[in-house]
XYZ file of N, CA and C in Angstrom:
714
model
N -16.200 17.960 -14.794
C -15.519 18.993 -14.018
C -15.414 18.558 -12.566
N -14.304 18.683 -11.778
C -14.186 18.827 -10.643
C -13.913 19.971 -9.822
N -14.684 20.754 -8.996
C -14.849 21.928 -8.033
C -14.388 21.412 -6.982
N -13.172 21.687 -5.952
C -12.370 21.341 -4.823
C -12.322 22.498 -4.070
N -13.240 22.538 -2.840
C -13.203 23.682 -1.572
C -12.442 23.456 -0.663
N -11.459 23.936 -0.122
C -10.574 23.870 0.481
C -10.600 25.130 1.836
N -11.173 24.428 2.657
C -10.922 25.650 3.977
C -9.852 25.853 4.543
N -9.429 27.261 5.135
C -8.321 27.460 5.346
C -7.860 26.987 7.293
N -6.695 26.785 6.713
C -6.077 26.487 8.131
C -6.734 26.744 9.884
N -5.945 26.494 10.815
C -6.794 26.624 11.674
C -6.245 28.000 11.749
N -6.848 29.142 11.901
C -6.845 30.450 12.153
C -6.245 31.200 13.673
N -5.869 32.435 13.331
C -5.113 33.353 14.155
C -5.898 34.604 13.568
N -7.021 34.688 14.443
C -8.250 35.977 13.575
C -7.640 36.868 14.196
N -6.261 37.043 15.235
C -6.402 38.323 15.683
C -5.210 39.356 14.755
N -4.331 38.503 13.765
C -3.572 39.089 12.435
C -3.988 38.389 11.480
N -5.218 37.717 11.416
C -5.915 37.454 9.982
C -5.244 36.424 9.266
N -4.401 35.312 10.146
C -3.376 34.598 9.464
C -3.991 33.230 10.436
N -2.778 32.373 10.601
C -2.856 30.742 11.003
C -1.584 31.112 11.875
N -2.313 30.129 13.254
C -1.729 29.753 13.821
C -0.528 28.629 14.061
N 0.330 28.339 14.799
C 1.739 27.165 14.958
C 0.814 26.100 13.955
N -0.293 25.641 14.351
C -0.590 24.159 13.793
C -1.347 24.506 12.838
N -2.198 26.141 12.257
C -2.943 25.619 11.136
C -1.470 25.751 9.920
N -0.184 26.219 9.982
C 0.700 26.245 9.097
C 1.327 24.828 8.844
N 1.004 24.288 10.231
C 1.971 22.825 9.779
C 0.283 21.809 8.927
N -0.916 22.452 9.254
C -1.661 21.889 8.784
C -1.213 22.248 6.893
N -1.281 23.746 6.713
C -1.424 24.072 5.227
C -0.127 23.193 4.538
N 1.020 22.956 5.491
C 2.293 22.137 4.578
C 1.858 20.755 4.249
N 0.977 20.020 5.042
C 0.954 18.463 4.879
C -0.254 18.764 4.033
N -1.724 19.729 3.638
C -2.446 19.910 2.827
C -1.386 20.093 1.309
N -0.655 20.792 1.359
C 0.118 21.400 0.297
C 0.746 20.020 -0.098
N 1.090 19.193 0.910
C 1.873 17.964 0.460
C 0.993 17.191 -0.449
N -0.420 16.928 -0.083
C -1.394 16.365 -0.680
C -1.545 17.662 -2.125
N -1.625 18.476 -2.040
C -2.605 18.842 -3.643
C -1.216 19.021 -4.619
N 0.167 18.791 -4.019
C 1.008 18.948 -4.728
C 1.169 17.836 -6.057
N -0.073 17.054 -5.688
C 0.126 15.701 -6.743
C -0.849 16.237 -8.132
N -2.072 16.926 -7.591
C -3.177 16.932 -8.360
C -2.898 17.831 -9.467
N -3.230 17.116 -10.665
C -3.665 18.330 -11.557
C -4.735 19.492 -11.866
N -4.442 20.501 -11.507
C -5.183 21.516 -11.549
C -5.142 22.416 -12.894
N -6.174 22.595 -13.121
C -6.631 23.672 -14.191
C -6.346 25.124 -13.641
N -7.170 25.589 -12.845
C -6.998 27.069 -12.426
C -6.888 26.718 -10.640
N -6.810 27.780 -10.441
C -6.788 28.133 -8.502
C -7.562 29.730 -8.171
N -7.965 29.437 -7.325
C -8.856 30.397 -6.680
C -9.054 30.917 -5.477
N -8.683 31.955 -4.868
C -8.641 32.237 -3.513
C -9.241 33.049 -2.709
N -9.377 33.670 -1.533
C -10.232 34.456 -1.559
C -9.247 35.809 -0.786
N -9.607 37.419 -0.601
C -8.557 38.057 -0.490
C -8.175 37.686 0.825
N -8.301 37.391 1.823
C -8.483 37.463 3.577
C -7.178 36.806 3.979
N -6.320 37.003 4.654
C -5.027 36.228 4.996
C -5.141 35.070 5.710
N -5.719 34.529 5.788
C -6.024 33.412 6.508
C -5.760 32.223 5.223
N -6.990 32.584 4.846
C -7.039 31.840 3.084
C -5.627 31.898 2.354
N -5.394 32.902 1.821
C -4.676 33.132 1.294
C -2.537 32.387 2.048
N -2.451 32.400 2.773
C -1.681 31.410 3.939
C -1.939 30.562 3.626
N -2.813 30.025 3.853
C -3.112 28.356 3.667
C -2.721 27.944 2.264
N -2.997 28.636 0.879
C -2.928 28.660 -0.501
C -1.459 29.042 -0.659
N -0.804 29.961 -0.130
C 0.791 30.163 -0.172
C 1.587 28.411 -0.463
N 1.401 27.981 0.257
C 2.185 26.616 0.494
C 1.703 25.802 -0.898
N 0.738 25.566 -0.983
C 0.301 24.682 -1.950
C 0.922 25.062 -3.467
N 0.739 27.026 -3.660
C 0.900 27.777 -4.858
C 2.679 27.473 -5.204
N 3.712 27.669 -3.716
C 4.755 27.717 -3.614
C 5.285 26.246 -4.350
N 4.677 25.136 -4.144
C 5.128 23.579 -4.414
C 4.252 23.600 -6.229
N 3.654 24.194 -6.223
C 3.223 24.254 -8.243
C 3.618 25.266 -8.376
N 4.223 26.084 -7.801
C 4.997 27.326 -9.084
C 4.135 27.705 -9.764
N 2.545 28.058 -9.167
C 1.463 28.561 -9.487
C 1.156 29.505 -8.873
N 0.103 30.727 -9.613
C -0.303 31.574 -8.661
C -2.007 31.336 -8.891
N -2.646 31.911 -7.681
C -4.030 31.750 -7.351
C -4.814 33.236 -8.091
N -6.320 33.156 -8.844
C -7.287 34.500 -8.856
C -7.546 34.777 -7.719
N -7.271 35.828 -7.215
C -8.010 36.365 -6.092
C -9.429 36.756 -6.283
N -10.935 36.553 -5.413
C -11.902 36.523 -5.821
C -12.794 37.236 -4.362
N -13.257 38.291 -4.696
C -13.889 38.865 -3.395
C -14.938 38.274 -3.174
N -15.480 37.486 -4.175
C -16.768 36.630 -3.742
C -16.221 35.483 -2.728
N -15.198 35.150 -2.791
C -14.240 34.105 -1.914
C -14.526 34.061 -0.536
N -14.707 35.288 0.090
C -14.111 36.125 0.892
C -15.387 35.369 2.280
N -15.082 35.031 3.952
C -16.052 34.634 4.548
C -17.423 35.415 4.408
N -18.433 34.678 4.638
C -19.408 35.376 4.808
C -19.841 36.138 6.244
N -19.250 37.344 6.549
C -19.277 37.862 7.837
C -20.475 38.589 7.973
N -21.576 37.844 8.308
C -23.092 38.467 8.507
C -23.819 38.485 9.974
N -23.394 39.312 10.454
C -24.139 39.505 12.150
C -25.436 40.057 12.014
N -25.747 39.373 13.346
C -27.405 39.409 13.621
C -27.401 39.898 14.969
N -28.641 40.195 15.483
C -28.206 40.035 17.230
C -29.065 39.230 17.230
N -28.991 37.943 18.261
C -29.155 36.726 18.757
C -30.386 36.840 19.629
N -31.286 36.553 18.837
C -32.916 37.039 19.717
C -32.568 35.910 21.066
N -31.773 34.619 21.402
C -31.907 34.134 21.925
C -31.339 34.844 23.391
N -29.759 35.194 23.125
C -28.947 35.826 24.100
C -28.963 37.154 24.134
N -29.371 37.711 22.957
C -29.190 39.614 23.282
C -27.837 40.194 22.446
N -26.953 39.004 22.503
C -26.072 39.838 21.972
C -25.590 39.157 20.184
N -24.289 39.780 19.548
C -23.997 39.575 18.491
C -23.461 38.084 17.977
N -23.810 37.742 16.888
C -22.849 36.410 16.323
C -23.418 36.395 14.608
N -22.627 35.466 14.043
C -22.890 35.077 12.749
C -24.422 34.606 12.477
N -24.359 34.951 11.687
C -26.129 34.670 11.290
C -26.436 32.777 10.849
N -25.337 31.867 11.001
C -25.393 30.365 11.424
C -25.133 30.003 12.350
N -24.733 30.980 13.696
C -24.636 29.884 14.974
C -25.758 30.063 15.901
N -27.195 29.602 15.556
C -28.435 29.474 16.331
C -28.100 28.485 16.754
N -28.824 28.468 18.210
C -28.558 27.488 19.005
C -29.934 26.775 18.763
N -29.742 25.375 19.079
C -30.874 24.373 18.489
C -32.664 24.613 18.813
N -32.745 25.311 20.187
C -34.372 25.659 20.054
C -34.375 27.089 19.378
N -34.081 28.282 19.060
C -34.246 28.453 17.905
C -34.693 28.275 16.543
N -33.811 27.033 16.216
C -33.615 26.171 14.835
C -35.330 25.339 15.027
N -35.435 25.253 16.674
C -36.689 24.326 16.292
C -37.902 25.212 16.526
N -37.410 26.232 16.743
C -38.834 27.663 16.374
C -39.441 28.026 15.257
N -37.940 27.758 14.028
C -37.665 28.269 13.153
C -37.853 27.497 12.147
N -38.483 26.357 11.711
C -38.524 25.222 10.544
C -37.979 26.089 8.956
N -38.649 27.508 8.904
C -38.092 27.780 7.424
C -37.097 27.923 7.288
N -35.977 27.714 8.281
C -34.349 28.100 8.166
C -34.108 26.979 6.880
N -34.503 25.508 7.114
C -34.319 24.493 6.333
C -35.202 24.153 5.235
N -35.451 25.382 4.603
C -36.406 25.380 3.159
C -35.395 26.102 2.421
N -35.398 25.540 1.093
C -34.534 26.065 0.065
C -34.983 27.813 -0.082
N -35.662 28.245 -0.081
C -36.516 29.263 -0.631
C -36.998 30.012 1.028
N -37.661 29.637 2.211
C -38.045 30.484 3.082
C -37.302 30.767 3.776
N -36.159 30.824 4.095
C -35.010 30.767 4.724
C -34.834 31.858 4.790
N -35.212 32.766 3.125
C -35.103 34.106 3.280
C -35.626 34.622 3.808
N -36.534 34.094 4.802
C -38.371 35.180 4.641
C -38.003 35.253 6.203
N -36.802 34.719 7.040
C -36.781 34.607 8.699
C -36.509 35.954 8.514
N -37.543 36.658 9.773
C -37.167 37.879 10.349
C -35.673 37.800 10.718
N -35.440 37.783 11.459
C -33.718 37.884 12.003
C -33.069 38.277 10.786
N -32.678 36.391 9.566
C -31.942 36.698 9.104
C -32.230 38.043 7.635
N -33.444 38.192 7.693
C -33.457 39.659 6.610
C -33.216 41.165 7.380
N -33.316 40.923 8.726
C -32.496 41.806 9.587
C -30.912 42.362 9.282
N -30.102 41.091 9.399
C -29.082 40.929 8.967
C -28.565 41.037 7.182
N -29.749 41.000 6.546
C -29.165 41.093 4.725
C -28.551 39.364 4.647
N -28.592 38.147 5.322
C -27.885 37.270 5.169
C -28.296 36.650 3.492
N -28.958 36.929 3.012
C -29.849 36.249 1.967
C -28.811 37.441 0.716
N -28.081 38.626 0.920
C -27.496 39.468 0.411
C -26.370 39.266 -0.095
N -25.665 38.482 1.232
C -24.378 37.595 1.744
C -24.263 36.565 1.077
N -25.207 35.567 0.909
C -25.386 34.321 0.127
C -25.296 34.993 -0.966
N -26.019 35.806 -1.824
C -26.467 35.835 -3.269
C -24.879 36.492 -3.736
N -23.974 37.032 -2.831
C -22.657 37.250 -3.607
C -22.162 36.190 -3.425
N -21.974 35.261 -2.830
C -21.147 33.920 -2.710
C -21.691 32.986 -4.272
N -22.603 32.777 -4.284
C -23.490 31.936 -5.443
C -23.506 32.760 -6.808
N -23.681 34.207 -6.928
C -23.931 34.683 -8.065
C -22.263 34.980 -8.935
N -20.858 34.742 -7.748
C -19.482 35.133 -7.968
C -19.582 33.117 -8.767
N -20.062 32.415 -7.719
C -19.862 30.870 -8.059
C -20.057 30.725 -9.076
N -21.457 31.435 -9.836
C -22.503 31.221 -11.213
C -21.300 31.572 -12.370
N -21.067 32.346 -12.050
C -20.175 33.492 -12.794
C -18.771 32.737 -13.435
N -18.210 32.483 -12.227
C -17.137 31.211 -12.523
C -17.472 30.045 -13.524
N -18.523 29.730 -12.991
C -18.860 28.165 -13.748
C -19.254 28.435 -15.205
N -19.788 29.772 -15.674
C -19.707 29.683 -16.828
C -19.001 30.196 -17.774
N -17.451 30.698 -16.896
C -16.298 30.398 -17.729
C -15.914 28.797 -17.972
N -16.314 28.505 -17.888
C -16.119 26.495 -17.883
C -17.226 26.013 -18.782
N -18.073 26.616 -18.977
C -18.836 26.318 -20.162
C -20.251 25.588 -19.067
N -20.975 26.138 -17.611
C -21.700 25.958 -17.415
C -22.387 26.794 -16.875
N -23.931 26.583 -17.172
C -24.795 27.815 -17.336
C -25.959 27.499 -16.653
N -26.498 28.395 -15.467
C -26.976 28.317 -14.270
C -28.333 28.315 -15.324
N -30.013 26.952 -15.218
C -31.344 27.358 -15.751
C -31.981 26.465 -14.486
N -32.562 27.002 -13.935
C -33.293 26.576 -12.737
C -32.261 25.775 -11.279
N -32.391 24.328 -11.850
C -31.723 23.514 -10.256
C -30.741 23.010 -11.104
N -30.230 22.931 -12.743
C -29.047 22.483 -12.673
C -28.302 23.188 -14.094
N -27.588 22.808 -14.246
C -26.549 23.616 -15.318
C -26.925 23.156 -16.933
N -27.047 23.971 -17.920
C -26.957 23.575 -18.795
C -25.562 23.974 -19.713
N -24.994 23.029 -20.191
C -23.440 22.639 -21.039
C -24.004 23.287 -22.229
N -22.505 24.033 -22.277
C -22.200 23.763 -24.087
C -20.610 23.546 -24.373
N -20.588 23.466 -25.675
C -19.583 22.508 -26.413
C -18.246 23.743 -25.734
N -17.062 22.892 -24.916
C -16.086 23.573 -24.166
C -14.982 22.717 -23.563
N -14.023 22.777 -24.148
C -12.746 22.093 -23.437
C -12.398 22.104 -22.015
N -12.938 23.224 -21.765
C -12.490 23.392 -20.291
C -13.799 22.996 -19.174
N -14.430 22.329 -20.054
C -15.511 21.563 -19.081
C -15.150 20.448 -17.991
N -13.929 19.895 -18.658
C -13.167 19.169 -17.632
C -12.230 19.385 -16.974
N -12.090 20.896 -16.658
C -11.670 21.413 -15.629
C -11.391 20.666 -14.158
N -10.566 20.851 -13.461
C -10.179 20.741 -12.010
C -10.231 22.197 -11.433
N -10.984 22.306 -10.559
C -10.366 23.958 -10.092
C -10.897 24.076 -8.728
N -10.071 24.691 -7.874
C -9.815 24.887 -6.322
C -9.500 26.248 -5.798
N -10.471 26.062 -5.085
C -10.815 27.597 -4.163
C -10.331 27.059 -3.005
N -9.417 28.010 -2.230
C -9.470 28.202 -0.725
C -10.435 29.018 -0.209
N -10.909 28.829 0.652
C -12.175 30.077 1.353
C -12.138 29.691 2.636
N -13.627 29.243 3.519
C -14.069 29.611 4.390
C -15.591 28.539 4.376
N -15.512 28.211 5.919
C -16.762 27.093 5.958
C -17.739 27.948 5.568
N -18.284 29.461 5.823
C -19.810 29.740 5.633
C -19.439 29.918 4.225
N -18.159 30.203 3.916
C -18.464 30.344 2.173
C -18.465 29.262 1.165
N -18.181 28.035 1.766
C -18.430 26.539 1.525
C -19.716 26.292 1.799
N -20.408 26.417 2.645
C -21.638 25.735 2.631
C -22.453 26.724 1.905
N -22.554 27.843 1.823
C -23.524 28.536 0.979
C -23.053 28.199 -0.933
N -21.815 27.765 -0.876
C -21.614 27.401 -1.896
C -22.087 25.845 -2.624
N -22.368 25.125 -1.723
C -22.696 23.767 -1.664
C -24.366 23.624 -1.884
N -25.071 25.176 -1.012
C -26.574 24.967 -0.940
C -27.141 25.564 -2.287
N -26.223 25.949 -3.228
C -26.377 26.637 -4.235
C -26.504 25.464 -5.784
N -25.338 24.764 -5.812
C -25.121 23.609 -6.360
C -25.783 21.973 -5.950
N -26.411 22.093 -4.693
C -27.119 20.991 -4.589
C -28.345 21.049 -4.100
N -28.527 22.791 -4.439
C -29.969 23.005 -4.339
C -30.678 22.437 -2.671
N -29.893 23.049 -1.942
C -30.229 23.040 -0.260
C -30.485 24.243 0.076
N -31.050 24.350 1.525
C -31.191 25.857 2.094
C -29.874 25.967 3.138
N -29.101 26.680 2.898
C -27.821 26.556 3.002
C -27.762 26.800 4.829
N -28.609 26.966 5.906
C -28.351 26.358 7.173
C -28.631 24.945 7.256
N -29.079 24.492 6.492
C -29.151 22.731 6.510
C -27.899 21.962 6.854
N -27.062 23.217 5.885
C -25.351 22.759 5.588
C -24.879 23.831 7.072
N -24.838 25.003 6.991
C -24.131 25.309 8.680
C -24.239 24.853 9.664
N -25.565 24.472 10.149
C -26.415 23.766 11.378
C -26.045 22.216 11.489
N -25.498 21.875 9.910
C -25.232 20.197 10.627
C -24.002 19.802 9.838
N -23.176 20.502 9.345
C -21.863 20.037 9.183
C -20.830 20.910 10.243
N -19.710 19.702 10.119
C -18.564 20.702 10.117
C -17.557 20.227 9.591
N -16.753 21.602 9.223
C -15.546 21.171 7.636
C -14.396 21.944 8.475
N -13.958 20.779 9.025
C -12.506 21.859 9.658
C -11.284 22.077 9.026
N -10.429 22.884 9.526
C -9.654 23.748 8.731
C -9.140 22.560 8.103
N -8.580 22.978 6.998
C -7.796 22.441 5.785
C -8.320 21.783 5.132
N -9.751 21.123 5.618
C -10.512 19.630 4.923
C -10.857 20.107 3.341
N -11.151 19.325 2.334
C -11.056 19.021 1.435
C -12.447 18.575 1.594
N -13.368 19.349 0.332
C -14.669 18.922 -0.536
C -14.643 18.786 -1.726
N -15.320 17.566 -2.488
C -15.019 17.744 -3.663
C -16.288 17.563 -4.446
N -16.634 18.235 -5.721
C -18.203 17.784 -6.527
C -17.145 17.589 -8.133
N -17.922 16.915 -8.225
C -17.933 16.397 -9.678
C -19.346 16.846 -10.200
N -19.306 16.922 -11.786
C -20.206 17.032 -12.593
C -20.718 15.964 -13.194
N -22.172 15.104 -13.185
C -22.651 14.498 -14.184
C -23.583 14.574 -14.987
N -23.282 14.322 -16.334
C -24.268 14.387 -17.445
C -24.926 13.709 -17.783
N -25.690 13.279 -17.492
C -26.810 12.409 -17.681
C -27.959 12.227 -18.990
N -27.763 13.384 -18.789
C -28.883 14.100 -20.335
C -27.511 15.074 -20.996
N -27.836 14.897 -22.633
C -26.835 15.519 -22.848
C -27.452 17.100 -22.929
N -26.405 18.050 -22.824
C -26.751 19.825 -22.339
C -26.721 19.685 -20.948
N -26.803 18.688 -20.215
C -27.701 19.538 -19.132
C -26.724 18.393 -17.601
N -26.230 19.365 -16.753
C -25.064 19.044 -15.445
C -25.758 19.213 -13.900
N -25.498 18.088 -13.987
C -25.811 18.442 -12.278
C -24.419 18.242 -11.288
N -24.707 18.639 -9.941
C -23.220 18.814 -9.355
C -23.480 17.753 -8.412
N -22.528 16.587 -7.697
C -22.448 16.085 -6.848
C -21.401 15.763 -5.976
N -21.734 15.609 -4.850
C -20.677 15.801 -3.332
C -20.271 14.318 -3.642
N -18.431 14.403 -3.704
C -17.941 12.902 -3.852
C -17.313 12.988 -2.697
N -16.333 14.119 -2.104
C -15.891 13.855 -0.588
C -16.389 15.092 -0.182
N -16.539 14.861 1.494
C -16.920 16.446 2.011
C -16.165 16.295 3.776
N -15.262 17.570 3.300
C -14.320 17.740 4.510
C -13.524 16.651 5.036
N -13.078 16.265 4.372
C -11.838 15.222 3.978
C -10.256 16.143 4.903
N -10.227 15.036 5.950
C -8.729 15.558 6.273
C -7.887 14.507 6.701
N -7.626 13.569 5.242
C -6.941 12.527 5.546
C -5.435 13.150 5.709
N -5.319 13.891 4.606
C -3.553 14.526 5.032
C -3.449 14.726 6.252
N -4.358 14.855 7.034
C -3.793 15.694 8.250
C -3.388 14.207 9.330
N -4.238 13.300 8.943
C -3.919 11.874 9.775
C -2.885 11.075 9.035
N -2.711 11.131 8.246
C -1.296 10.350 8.101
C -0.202 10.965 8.367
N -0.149 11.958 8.986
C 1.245 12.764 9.815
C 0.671 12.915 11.256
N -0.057 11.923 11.755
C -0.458 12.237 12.907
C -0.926 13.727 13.352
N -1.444 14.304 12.274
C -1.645 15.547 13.108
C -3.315 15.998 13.417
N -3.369 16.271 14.644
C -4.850 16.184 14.884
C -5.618 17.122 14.421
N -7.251 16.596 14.167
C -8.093 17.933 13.287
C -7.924 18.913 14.333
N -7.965 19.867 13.873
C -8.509 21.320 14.672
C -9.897 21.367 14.665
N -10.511 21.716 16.075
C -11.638 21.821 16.238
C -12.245 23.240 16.027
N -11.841 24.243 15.563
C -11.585 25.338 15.303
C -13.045 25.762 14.532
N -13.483 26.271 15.455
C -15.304 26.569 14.598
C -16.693 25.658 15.013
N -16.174 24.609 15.983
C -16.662 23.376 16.006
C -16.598 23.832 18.054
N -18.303 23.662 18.278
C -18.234 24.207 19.505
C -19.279 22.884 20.681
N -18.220 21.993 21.046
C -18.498 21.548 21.913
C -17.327 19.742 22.327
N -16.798 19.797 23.546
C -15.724 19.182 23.835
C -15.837 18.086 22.983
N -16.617 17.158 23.171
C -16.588 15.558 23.133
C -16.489 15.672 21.466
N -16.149 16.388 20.825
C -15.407 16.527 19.230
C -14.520 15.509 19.140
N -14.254 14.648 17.984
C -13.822 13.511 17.949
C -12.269 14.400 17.376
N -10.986 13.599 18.111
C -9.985 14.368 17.139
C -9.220 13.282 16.513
């Protein structure tokens, strides 16, 4: 099986859509997945996403599931550091180094702040909508990796548009991380392309692995530069 996360364009949060360049971003993305064979498509409801997936759906004469588990993970905290509000992944680094259980698979939950916030609430709909999916495909969540049964559609292709926090909590789920490991030190800018494959190693039994992550070659072979869009500090390579 191949699972393909696809973040959406560079954003216009103030009508929930993409801006001049994340649209010319979603056409040269759309140019790229217009080759791939896909099994299903997946989106999430939010117009942002859903924009970005227009173009691609429009060139396959396909339509996308809409999936509220899709949907960003919008989890505010107030910021013991500054006083005021933000997402429950943009701690600033002494924080993070106050905080060692942020980067435990398992204590992550146990940070005051983020059980303040329900963020551990937030995650478990992103992962338990993911679980859910995968075993229409014939894979079945038993501890850290999947166990198979006999299913054609195990070799599935299938692609979600979403959202970086709903990418990385989706990633810390399947590769068994504590999913600020993945907010705190990636970044997947708009349009980039992740991809996991499944291997079987033992037969029954799947594990998931990262073959590209945040891939935005489409966007450089039309010269068009990444958007730094989420990504907070100048010297960002473009």
């Amino acid at each position: 099986m191949k699972l393909i996360l696809i973040r959406h364009g560079e954003p216009d949060f103030s009508i929930d859509s993409l801006t001049p360049k994340g649209w010319r971003e979603a056409e040269y993305l759309s140019e790229r997945t217009a080759g791939w064979e896909i099994t299903d498509l997946y989106c999430s409801p939010l117009g942002r996403a859903r924009d970005t997936a227009s173009l691609t759906l429009k060139k396959l004469g396909r339509k996308a599931v809409i999936c509220d588990w899709l949907r960003e993970i919008d989890c505010r905290i107030q910021n013991p550091m500054t006083g005021g509000q933000t997402v429950a992944w943009d701690m600033l680094p002494v924080y993070l180094d106050q905080h060692p259980e942020l980067f435990d698979r398992e204590e992550w939950r146990r940070n005051v702040d983020m059980k303040a916030g329900n963020l551990a609430g937030y995650v478990d709909y992103v992962t338990e909508g993911l679980d859910r999916l995968l075993e229409s495909y014939g894979y079945y969540r038993e501890g850290l990796r999947y166990r198979t049964e006999s299913d054609t559609r195990r070799d599935a292709v299938v692609v979600c548009f979403c959202y970086f926090g709903t990418i990385c909590a989706s990633l810390s789920r399947l590769l068994n991380m504590a999913p600020h490991q993945l907010w705190q030190g990636c970044y997947l800018a708009p349009t980039s392309v992740t991809v996991l494959g499944t291997e079987e190693r033992t037969e029954g039994e799947a594990y998931f692995r990262c073959q590209v992550m945040g891939d935005t070659s489409h966007l450089q072979i039309h010269g068009e530069p990444v958007s730094a869009s989420g990504y907070f500090d100048s010297t960002f390579c473009r």
